[in-house]
Tab-separated table of C-alpha atoms and ligand atoms in Angstrom:
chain	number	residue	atom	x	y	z
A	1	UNK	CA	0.000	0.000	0.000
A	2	UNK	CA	1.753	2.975	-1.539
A	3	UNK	CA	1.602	6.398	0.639
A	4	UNK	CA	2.694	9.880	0.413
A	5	UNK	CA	4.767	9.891	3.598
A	6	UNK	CA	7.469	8.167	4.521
A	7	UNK	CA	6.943	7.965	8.545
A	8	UNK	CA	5.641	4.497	9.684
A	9	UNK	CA	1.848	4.412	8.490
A	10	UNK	CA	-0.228	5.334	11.420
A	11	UNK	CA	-3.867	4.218	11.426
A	12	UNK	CA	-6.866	6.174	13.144
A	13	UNK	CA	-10.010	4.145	13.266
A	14	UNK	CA	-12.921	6.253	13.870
A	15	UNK	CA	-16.271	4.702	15.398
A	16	UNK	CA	-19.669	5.901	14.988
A	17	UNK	CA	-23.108	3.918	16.746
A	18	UNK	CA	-23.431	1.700	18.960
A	19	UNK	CA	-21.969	-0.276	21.404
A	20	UNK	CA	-21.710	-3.708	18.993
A	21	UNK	CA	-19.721	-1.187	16.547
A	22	UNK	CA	-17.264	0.133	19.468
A	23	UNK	CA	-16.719	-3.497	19.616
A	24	UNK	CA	-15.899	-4.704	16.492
A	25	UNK	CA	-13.090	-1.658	15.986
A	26	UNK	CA	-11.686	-2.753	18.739
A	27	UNK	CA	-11.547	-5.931	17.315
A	28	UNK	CA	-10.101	-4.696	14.243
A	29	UNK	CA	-7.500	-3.052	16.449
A	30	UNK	CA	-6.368	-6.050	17.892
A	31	UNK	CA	-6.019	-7.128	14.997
A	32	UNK	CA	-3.813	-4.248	13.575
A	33	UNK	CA	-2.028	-4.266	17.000
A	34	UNK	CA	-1.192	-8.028	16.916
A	35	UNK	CA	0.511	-7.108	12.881
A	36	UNK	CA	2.811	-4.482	14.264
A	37	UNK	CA	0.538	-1.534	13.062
A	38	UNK	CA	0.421	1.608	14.877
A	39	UNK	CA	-3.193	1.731	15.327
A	40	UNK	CA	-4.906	4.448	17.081
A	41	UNK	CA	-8.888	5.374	18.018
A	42	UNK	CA	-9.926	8.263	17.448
A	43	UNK	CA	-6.664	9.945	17.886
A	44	UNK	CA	-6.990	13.453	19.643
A	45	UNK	CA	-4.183	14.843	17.241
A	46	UNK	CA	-6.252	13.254	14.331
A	47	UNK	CA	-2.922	13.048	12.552
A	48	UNK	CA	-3.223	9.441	11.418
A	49	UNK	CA	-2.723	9.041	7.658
A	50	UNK	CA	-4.436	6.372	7.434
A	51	UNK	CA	-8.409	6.381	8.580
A	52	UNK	CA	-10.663	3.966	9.349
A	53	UNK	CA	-14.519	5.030	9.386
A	54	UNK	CA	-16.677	2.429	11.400
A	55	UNK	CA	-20.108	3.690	10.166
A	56	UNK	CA	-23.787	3.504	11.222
A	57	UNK	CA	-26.626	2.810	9.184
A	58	UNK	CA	-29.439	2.882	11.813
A	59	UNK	CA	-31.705	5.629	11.397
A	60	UNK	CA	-31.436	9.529	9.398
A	61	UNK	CA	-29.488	11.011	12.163
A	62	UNK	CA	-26.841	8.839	12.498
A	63	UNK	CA	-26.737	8.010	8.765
A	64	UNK	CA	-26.150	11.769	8.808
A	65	UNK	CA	-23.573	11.876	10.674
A	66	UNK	CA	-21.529	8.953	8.825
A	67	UNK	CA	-21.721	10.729	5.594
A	68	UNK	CA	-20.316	14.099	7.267
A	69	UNK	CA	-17.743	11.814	8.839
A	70	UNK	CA	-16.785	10.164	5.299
A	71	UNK	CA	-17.029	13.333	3.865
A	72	UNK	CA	-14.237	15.022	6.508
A	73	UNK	CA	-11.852	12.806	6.066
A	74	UNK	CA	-12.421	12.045	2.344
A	75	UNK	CA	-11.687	16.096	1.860
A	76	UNK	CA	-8.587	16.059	4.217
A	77	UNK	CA	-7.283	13.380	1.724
A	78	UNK	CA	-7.966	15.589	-0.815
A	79	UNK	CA	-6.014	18.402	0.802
A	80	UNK	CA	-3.323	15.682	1.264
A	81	UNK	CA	-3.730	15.680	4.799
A	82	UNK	CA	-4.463	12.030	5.029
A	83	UNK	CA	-3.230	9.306	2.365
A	84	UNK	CA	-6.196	6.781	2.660
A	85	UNK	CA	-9.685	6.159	3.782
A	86	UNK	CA	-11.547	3.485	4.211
A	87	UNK	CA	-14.968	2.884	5.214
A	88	UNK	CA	-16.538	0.088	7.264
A	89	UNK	CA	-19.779	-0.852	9.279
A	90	UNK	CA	-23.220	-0.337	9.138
A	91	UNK	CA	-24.106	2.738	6.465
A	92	UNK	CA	-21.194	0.744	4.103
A	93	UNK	CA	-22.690	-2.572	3.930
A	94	UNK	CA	-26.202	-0.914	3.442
A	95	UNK	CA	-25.613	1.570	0.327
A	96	UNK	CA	-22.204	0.453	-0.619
A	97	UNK	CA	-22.918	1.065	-3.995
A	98	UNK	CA	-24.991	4.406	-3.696
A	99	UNK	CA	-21.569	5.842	-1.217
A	100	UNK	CA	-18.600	4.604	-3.901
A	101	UNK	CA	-20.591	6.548	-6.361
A	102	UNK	CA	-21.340	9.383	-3.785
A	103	UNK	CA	-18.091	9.791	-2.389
A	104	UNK	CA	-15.519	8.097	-5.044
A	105	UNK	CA	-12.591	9.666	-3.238
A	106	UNK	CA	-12.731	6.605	-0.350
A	107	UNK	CA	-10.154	4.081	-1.054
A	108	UNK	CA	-12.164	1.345	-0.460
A	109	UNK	CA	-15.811	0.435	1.373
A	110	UNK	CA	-16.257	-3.083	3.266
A	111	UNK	CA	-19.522	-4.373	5.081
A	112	UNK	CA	-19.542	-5.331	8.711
A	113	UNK	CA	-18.558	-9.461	8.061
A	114	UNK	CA	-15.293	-8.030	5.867
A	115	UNK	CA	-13.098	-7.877	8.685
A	116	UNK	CA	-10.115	-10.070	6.617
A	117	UNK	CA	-10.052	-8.315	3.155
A	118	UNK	CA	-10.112	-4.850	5.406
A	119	UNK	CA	-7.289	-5.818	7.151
A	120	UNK	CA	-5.637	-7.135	3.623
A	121	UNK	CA	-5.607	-3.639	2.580
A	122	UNK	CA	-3.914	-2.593	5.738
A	123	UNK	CA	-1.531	-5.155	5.306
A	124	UNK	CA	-2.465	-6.845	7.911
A	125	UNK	CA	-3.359	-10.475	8.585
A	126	UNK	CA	-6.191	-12.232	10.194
A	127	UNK	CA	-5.170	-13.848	13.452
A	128	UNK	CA	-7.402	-16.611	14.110
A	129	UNK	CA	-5.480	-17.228	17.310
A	130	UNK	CA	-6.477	-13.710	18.988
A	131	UNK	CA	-9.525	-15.403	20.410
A	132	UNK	CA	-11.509	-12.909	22.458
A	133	UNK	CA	-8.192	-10.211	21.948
A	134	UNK	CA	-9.271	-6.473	21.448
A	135	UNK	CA	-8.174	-3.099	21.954
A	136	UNK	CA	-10.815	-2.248	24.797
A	137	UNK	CA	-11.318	2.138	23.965
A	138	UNK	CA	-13.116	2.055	27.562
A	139	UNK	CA	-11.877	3.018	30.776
A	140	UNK	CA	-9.748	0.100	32.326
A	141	UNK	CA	-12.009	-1.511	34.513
A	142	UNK	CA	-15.085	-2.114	32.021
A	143	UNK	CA	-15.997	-3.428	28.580
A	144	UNK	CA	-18.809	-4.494	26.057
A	145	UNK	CA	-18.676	-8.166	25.578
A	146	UNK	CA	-20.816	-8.928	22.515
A	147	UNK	CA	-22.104	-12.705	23.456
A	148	UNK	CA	-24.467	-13.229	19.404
A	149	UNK	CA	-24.163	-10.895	15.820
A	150	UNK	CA	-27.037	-10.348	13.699
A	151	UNK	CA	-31.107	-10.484	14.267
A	152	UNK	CA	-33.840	-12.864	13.667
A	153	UNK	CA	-36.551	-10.525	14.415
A	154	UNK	CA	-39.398	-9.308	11.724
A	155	UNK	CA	-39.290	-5.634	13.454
A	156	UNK	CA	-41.242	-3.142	10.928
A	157	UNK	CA	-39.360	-0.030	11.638
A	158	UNK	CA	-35.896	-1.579	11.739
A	159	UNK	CA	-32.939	-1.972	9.391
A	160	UNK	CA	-30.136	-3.774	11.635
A	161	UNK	CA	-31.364	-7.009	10.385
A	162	UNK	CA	-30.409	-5.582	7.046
A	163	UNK	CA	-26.667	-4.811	7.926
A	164	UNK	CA	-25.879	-7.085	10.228
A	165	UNK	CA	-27.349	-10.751	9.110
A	166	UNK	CA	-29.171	-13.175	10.918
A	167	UNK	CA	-28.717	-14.218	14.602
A	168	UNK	CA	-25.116	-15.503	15.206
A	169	UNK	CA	-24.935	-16.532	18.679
A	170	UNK	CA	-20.581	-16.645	19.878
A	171	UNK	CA	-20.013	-19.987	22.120
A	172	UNK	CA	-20.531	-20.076	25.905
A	173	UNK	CA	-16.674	-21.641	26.262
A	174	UNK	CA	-15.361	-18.715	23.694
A	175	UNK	CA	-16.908	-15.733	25.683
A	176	UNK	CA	-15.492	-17.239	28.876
A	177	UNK	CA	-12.227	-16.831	27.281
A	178	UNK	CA	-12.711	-13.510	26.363
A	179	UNK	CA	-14.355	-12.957	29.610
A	180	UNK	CA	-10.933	-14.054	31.507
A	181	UNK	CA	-9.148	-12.451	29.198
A	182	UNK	CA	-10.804	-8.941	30.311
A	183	UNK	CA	-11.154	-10.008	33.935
A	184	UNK	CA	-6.930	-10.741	33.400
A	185	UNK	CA	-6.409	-7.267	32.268
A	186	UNK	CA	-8.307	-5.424	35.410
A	187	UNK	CA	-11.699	-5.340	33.451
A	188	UNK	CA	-14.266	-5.712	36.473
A	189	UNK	CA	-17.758	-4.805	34.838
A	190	UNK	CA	-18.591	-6.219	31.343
A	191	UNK	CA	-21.463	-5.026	29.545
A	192	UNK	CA	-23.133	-7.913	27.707
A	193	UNK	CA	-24.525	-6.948	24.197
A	194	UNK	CA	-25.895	-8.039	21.218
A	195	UNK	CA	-28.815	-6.880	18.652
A	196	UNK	CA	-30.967	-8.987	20.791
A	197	UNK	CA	-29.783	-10.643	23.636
A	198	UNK	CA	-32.520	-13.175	24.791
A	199	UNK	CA	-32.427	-15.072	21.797
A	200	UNK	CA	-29.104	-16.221	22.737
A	201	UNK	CA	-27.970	-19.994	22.230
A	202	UNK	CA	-31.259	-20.709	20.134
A	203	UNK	CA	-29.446	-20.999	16.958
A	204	UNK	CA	-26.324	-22.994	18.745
A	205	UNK	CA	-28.050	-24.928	21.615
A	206	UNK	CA	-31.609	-25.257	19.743
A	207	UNK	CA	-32.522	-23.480	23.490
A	208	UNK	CA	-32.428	-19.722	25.480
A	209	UNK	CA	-29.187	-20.101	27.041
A	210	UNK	CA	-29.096	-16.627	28.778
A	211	UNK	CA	-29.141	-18.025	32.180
A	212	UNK	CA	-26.879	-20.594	31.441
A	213	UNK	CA	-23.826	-18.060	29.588
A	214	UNK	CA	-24.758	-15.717	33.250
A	215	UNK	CA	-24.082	-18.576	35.701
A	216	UNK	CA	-20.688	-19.544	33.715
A	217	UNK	CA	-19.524	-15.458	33.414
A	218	UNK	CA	-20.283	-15.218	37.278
A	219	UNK	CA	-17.683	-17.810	37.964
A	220	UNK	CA	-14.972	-15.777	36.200
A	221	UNK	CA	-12.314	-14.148	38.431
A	222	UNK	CA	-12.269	-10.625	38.818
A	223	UNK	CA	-15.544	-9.409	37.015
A	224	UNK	CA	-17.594	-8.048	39.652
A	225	UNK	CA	-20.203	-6.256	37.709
A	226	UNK	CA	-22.196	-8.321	34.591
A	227	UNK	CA	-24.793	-5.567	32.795
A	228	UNK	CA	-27.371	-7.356	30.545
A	229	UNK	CA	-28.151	-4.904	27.027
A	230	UNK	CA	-30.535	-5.299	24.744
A	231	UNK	CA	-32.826	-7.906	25.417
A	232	UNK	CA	-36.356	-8.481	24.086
A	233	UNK	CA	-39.732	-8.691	25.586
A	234	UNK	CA	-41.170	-11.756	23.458
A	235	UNK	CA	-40.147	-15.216	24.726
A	236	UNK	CA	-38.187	-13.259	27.243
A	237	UNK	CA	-36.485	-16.415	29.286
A	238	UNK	CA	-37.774	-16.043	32.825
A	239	UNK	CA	-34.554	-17.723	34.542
A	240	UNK	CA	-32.354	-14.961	33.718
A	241	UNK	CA	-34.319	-13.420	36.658
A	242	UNK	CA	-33.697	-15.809	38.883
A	243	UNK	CA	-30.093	-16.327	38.296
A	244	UNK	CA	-29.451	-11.815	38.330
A	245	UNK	CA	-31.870	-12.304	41.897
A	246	UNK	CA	-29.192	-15.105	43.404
A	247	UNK	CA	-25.914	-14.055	41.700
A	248	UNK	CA	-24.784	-10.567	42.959
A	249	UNK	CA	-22.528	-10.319	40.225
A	250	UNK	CA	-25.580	-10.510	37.843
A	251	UNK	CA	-26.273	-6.133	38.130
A	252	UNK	CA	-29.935	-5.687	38.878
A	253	UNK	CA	-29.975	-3.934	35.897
A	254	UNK	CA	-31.857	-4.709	32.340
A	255	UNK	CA	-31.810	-2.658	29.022
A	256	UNK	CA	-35.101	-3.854	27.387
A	257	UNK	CA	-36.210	-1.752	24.664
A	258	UNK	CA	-40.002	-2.124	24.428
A	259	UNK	CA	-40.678	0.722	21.574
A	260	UNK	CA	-44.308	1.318	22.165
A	261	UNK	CA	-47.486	0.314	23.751
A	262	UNK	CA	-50.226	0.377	21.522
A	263	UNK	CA	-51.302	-3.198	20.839
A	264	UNK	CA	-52.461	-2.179	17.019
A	265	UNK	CA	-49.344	-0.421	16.807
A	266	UNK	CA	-47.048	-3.170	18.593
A	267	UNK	CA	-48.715	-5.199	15.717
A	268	UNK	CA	-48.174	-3.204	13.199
A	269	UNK	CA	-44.324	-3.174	14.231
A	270	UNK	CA	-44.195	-6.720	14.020
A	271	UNK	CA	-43.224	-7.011	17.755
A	272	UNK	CA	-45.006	-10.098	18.695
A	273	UNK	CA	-46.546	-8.846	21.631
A	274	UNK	CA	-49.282	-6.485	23.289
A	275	UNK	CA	-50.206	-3.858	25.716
A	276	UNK	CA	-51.537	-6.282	28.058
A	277	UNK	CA	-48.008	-9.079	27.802
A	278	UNK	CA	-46.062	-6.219	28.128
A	279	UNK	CA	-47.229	-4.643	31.221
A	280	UNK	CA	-47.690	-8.287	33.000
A	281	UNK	CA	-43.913	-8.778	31.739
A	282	UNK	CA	-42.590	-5.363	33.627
A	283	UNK	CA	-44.768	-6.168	36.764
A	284	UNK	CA	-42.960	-9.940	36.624
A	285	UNK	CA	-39.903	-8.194	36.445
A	286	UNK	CA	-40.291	-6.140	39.604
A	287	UNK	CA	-42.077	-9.079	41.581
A	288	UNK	CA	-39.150	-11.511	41.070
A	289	UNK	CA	-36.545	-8.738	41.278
A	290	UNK	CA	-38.116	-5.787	43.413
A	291	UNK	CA	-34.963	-3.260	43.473
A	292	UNK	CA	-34.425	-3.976	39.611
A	293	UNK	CA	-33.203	-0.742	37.709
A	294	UNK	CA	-35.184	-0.896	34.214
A	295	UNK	CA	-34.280	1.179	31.281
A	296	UNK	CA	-36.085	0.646	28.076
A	297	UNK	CA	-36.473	2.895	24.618
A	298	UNK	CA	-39.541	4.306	23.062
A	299	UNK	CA	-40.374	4.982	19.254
A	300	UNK	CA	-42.889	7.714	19.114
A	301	UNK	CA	-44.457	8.936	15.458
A	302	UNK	CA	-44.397	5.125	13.806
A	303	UNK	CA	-46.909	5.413	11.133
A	304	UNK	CA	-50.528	4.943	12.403
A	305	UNK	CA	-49.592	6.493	15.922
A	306	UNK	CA	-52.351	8.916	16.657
A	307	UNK	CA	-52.543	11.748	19.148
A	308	UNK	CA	-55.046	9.317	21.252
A	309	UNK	CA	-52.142	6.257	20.826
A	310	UNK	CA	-49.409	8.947	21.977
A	311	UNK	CA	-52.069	9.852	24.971
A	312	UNK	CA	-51.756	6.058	25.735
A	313	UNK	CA	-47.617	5.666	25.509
A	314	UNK	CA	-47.599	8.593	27.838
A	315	UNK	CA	-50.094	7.481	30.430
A	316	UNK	CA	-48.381	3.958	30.721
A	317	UNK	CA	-44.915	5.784	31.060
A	318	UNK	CA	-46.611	7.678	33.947
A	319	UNK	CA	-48.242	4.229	35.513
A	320	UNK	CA	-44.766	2.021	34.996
A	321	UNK	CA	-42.552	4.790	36.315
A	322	UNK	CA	-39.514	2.770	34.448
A	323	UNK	CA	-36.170	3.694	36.276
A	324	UNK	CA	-34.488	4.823	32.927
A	325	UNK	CA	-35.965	5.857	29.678
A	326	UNK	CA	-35.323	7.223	26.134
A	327	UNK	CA	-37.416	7.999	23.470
A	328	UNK	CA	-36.551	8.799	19.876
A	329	UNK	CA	-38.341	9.743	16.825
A	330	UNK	CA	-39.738	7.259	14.437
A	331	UNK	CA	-37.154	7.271	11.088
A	332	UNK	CA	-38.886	5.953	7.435
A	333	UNK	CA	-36.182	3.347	6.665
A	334	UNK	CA	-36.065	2.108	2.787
A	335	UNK	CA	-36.283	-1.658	2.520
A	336	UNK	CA	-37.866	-1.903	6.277
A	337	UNK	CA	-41.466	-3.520	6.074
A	338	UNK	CA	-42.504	-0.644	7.755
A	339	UNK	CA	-41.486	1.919	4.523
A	340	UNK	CA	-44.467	0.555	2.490
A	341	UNK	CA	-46.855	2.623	5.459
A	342	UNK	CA	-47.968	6.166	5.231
A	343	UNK	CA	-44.896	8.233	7.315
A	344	UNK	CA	-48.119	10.464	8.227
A	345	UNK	CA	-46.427	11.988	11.443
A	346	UNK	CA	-45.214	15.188	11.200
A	347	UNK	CA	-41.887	16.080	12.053
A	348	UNK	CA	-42.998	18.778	14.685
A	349	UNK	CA	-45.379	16.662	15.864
A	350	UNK	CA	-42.309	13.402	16.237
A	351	UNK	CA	-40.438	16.039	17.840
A	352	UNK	CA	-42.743	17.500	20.621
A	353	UNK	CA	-43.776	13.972	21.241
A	354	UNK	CA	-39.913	12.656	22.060
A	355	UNK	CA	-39.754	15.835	24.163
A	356	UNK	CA	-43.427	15.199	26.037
A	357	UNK	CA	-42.262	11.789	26.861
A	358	UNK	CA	-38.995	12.585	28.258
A	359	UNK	CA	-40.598	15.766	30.309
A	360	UNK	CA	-42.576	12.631	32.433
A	361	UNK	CA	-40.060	10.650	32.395
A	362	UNK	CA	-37.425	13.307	34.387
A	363	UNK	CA	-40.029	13.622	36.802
A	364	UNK	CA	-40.160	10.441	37.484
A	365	UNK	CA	-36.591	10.133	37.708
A	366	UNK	CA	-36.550	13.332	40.092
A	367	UNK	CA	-38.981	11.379	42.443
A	368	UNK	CA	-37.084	7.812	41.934
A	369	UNK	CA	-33.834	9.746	42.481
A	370	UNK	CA	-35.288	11.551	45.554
A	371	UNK	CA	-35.810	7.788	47.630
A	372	UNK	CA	-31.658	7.308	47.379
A	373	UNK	CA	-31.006	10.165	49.436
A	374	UNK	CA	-29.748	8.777	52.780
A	375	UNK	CA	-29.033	5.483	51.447
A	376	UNK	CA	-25.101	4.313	50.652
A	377	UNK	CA	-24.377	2.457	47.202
A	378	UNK	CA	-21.291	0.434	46.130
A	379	UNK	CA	-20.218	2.243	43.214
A	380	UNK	CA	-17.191	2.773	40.627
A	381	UNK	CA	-15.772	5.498	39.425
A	382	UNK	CA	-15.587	6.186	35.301
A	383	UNK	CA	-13.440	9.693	35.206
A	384	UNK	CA	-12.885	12.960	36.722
A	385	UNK	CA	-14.098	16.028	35.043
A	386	UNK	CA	-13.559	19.219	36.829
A	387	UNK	CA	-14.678	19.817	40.261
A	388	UNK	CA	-16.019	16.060	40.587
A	389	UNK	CA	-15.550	12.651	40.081
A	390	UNK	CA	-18.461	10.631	38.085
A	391	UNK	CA	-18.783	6.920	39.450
A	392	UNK	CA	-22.110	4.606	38.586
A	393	UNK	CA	-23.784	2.508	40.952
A	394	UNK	CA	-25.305	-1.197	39.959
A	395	UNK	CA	-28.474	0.689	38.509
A	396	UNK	CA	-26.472	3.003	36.044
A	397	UNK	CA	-25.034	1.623	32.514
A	398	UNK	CA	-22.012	3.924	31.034
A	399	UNK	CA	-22.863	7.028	29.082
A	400	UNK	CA	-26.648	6.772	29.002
A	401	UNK	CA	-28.253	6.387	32.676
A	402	UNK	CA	-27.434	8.449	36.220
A	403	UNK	CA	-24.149	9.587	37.176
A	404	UNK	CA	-22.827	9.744	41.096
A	405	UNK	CA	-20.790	13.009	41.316
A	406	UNK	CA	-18.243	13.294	44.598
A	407	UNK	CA	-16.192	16.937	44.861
A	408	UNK	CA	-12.802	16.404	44.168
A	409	UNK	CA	-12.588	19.406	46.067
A	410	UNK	CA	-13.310	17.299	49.375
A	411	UNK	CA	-12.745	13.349	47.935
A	412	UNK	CA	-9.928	11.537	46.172
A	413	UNK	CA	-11.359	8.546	44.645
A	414	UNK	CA	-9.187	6.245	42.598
A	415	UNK	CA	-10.635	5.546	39.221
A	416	UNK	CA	-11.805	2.272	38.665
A	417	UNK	CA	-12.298	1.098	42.381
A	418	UNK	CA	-15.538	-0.058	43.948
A	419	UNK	CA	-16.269	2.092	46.595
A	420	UNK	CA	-19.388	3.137	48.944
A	421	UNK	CA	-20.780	6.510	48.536
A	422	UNK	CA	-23.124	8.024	50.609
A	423	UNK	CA	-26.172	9.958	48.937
A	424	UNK	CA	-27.202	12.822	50.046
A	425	UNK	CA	-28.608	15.196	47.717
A	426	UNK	CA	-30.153	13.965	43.941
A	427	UNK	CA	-31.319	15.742	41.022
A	428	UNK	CA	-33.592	14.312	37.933
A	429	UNK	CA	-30.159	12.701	36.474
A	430	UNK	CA	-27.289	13.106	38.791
A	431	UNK	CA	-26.698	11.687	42.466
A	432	UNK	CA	-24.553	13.949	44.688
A	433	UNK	CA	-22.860	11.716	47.546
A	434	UNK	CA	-19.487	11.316	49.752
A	435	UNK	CA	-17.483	7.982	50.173
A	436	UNK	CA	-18.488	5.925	53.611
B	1	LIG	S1	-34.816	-7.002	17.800
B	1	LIG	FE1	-35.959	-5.804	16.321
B	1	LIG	S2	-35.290	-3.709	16.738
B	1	LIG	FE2	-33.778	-5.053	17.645
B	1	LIG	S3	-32.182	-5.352	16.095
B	1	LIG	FE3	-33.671	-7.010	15.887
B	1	LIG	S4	-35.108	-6.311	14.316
B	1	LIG	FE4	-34.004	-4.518	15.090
């Protein structure tokens, strides 16, 4: 691979989406790492020559933002800034040939099951022997462990199913590896994803196998914190609960994105279930694991959703008082079942809906908030940002639910520890406490 300087080649792999794309660069890193590459992510100085763009293809604002990310970097090369680009992920395997025509000036666009021929073109060669080996891009002490690939599910409104193939669960003895191999590094919270985690082991093991993958991770040494992403309310496999309610390594924690409540409208999105299963479902959730922390995602303005089926979203937000929320407009995706419908929602009308939803739902994480004041929480601490440090108790994933602040003014707290803070003042987002 011919470039312009003469330095060593130094790649910058740039990651856009989700937590299953954070993952595979970081798999590709290894990978680069393990060939003697000097492989960066997301560089601050941005002065790698080479770039790697990790795309998503989800929905019209991140597909947005992939384009303006090609875009940058495809200009810089044409300023002679950078000497390649190449694209990867989501957005690439979806229009491929729509972006070479688009934006001729990448080098070269792969899908996201090209991880060999991308790493040809880096000179680079697949190590089948670097098992469960990445370049983690979180803080030391936790990671996303990606137990399946792909999705089975019929879901109207989505395109993932598109990009990323059918359900592909990884082996319960090959994420234990991985698992160690973390755990061996200082890792001490892993946060399990996948497109849809509950459906793990049915391909594999012909049975949900959830529970099963949960009782093998707790017996790994050093992980201290397991976070289950992702998961789906249909079939959902009852003895995860039981195993999170005995194993205290098992967070009390679930990411379950329910989308909407409307039975004609859960039907129309292909979601296999109704306003009645899923409200027994939550309610089974909090009688076989009371203190549970549930966060789940909303879709408001699907086709067909009328002010009186928003009226009904928002009342059952109110009634299930769900301990983290977020809600995001509904995106027209070409090829989806779901594009042949009327998109007969306004955009105003998507956009005061998102915001109506998430006014209820910061009350309700005000009052929620309010009943940890006095109470003491093991937590861990992610970073230090000015005056304060930001930790995370049990009930809080990374980036996207509550933060515990302590002053740094007052506190030292080493990064990375599990420690027991001390609540005692909280706001609709934020927890304000002192170690114990
Ligand atoms: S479960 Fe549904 S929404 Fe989730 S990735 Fe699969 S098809 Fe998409």
């Amino acid at each position: 691979m011919r470039t312009k300087s003469t330095k060593q080649n130094k790649i910058n792999v740039v990651t856009l989406g989700c937590s299953k794309n954070i993952y595979d660069s970081e798999v590709l890193m290894g990978q680069l790492k393990a060939n003697g590459k000097n492989v960066v992510h997301e560089d601050e100085h941005d002065d790698g020559n080479i770039v790697v763009i990790n795309t998503c293809g989800f929905i019209g604002k991140a597909k947005e933002e992939s384009v303006d990310t090609i875009l940058h970097y495809a200009q810089r090369k044409e300023a002679g800034e950078v000497d390649k680009v190449f694209v990867t992920g989501c957005l690439s395997e979806r229009y491929k040939p729509d972006l070479e025509k688009e934006i001729p000036n990448v080098d070269q666009y792969f899908g996201t099951h090209d991880l060999p021929n991308l790493l040809k073109v880096l000179e680079a060669d697949y190590k089948h022997e670097l098992l469960g080996e990445r370049l983690t891009t979180t803080p030391k002490h936790y990671a996303y462990l990606k137990i399946a690939e792909g999705c089975d599910r019929p879901c109207s409104f989505c395109a993932i199913p598109l990009m990323r193939g059918k359900h592909k669960s990884t082996p319960i003895e090959e994420i234990i590896i991985e698992a160690e191999k973390l755990a061996a590094k200082g890792i001490k919270e892993v946060m399990l994803i996948a497109q849809d985690l509950t459906y793990y082991g049915l391909d594999i093991y012909k049975k949900r196998a959830l529970a099963q993958l949960l009782e093998a991770l707790v017996k790994v040494e050093g992980l201290e914190w397991i976070r289950l992403h992702y998961a789906f309310p249909t079939g959902f496999p009852m003895d995860v609960l039981e195993v999170m309610k005995r194993q205290p390594k098992v967070c009390n924690y679930l990411d379950i994105p329910l989308q909407h409540i409307n039975t004609e409208l859960l039907k129309s999105m292909k979601r296999g279930t109704t306003h009645e299963k899923t409200t027994a479902l939550i309610k089974k959730f909090r009688e076989v694991v009371p203190n549970m922390a549930i966060r789940t995602t909303l879709i408001v303005g699907y086709p067909g959703e009328t002010e009186e089926r928003f009226q009904e979203l928002k009342d059952w937000v109110e009634e299930m008082r769900f301990e983290r929320l977020g809600a995001f407009e509904y995106s027209h995706e070409e090829n989806t079942s779901a594009y042949a419908l009327e998109d007969d929602v306004p955009a105003d009308v998507k956009f005061r809906r998102v915001n109506e939803i998430m006014e209820v739902q910061s009350q309700i994480s005000w009052e929620l908030n309010q009943q940890k004041v006095g109470k003491t929480f093991k937590c861990i601490f992610d970073r230090k940002d000015g005056e304060y440090f930001y930790g995370r108790t049990e009930f809080d994933s990374p980036d996207v639910d509550n933060d515990v602040l302590v002053s740094a003014i007052d506190h030292y707290i080493k990064i990375g520890e599990f420690i027991n803070i001390e609540i005692f003042e909280a706001g609709d987002f934020d927890l304000y406490g002192k170690p114990v």
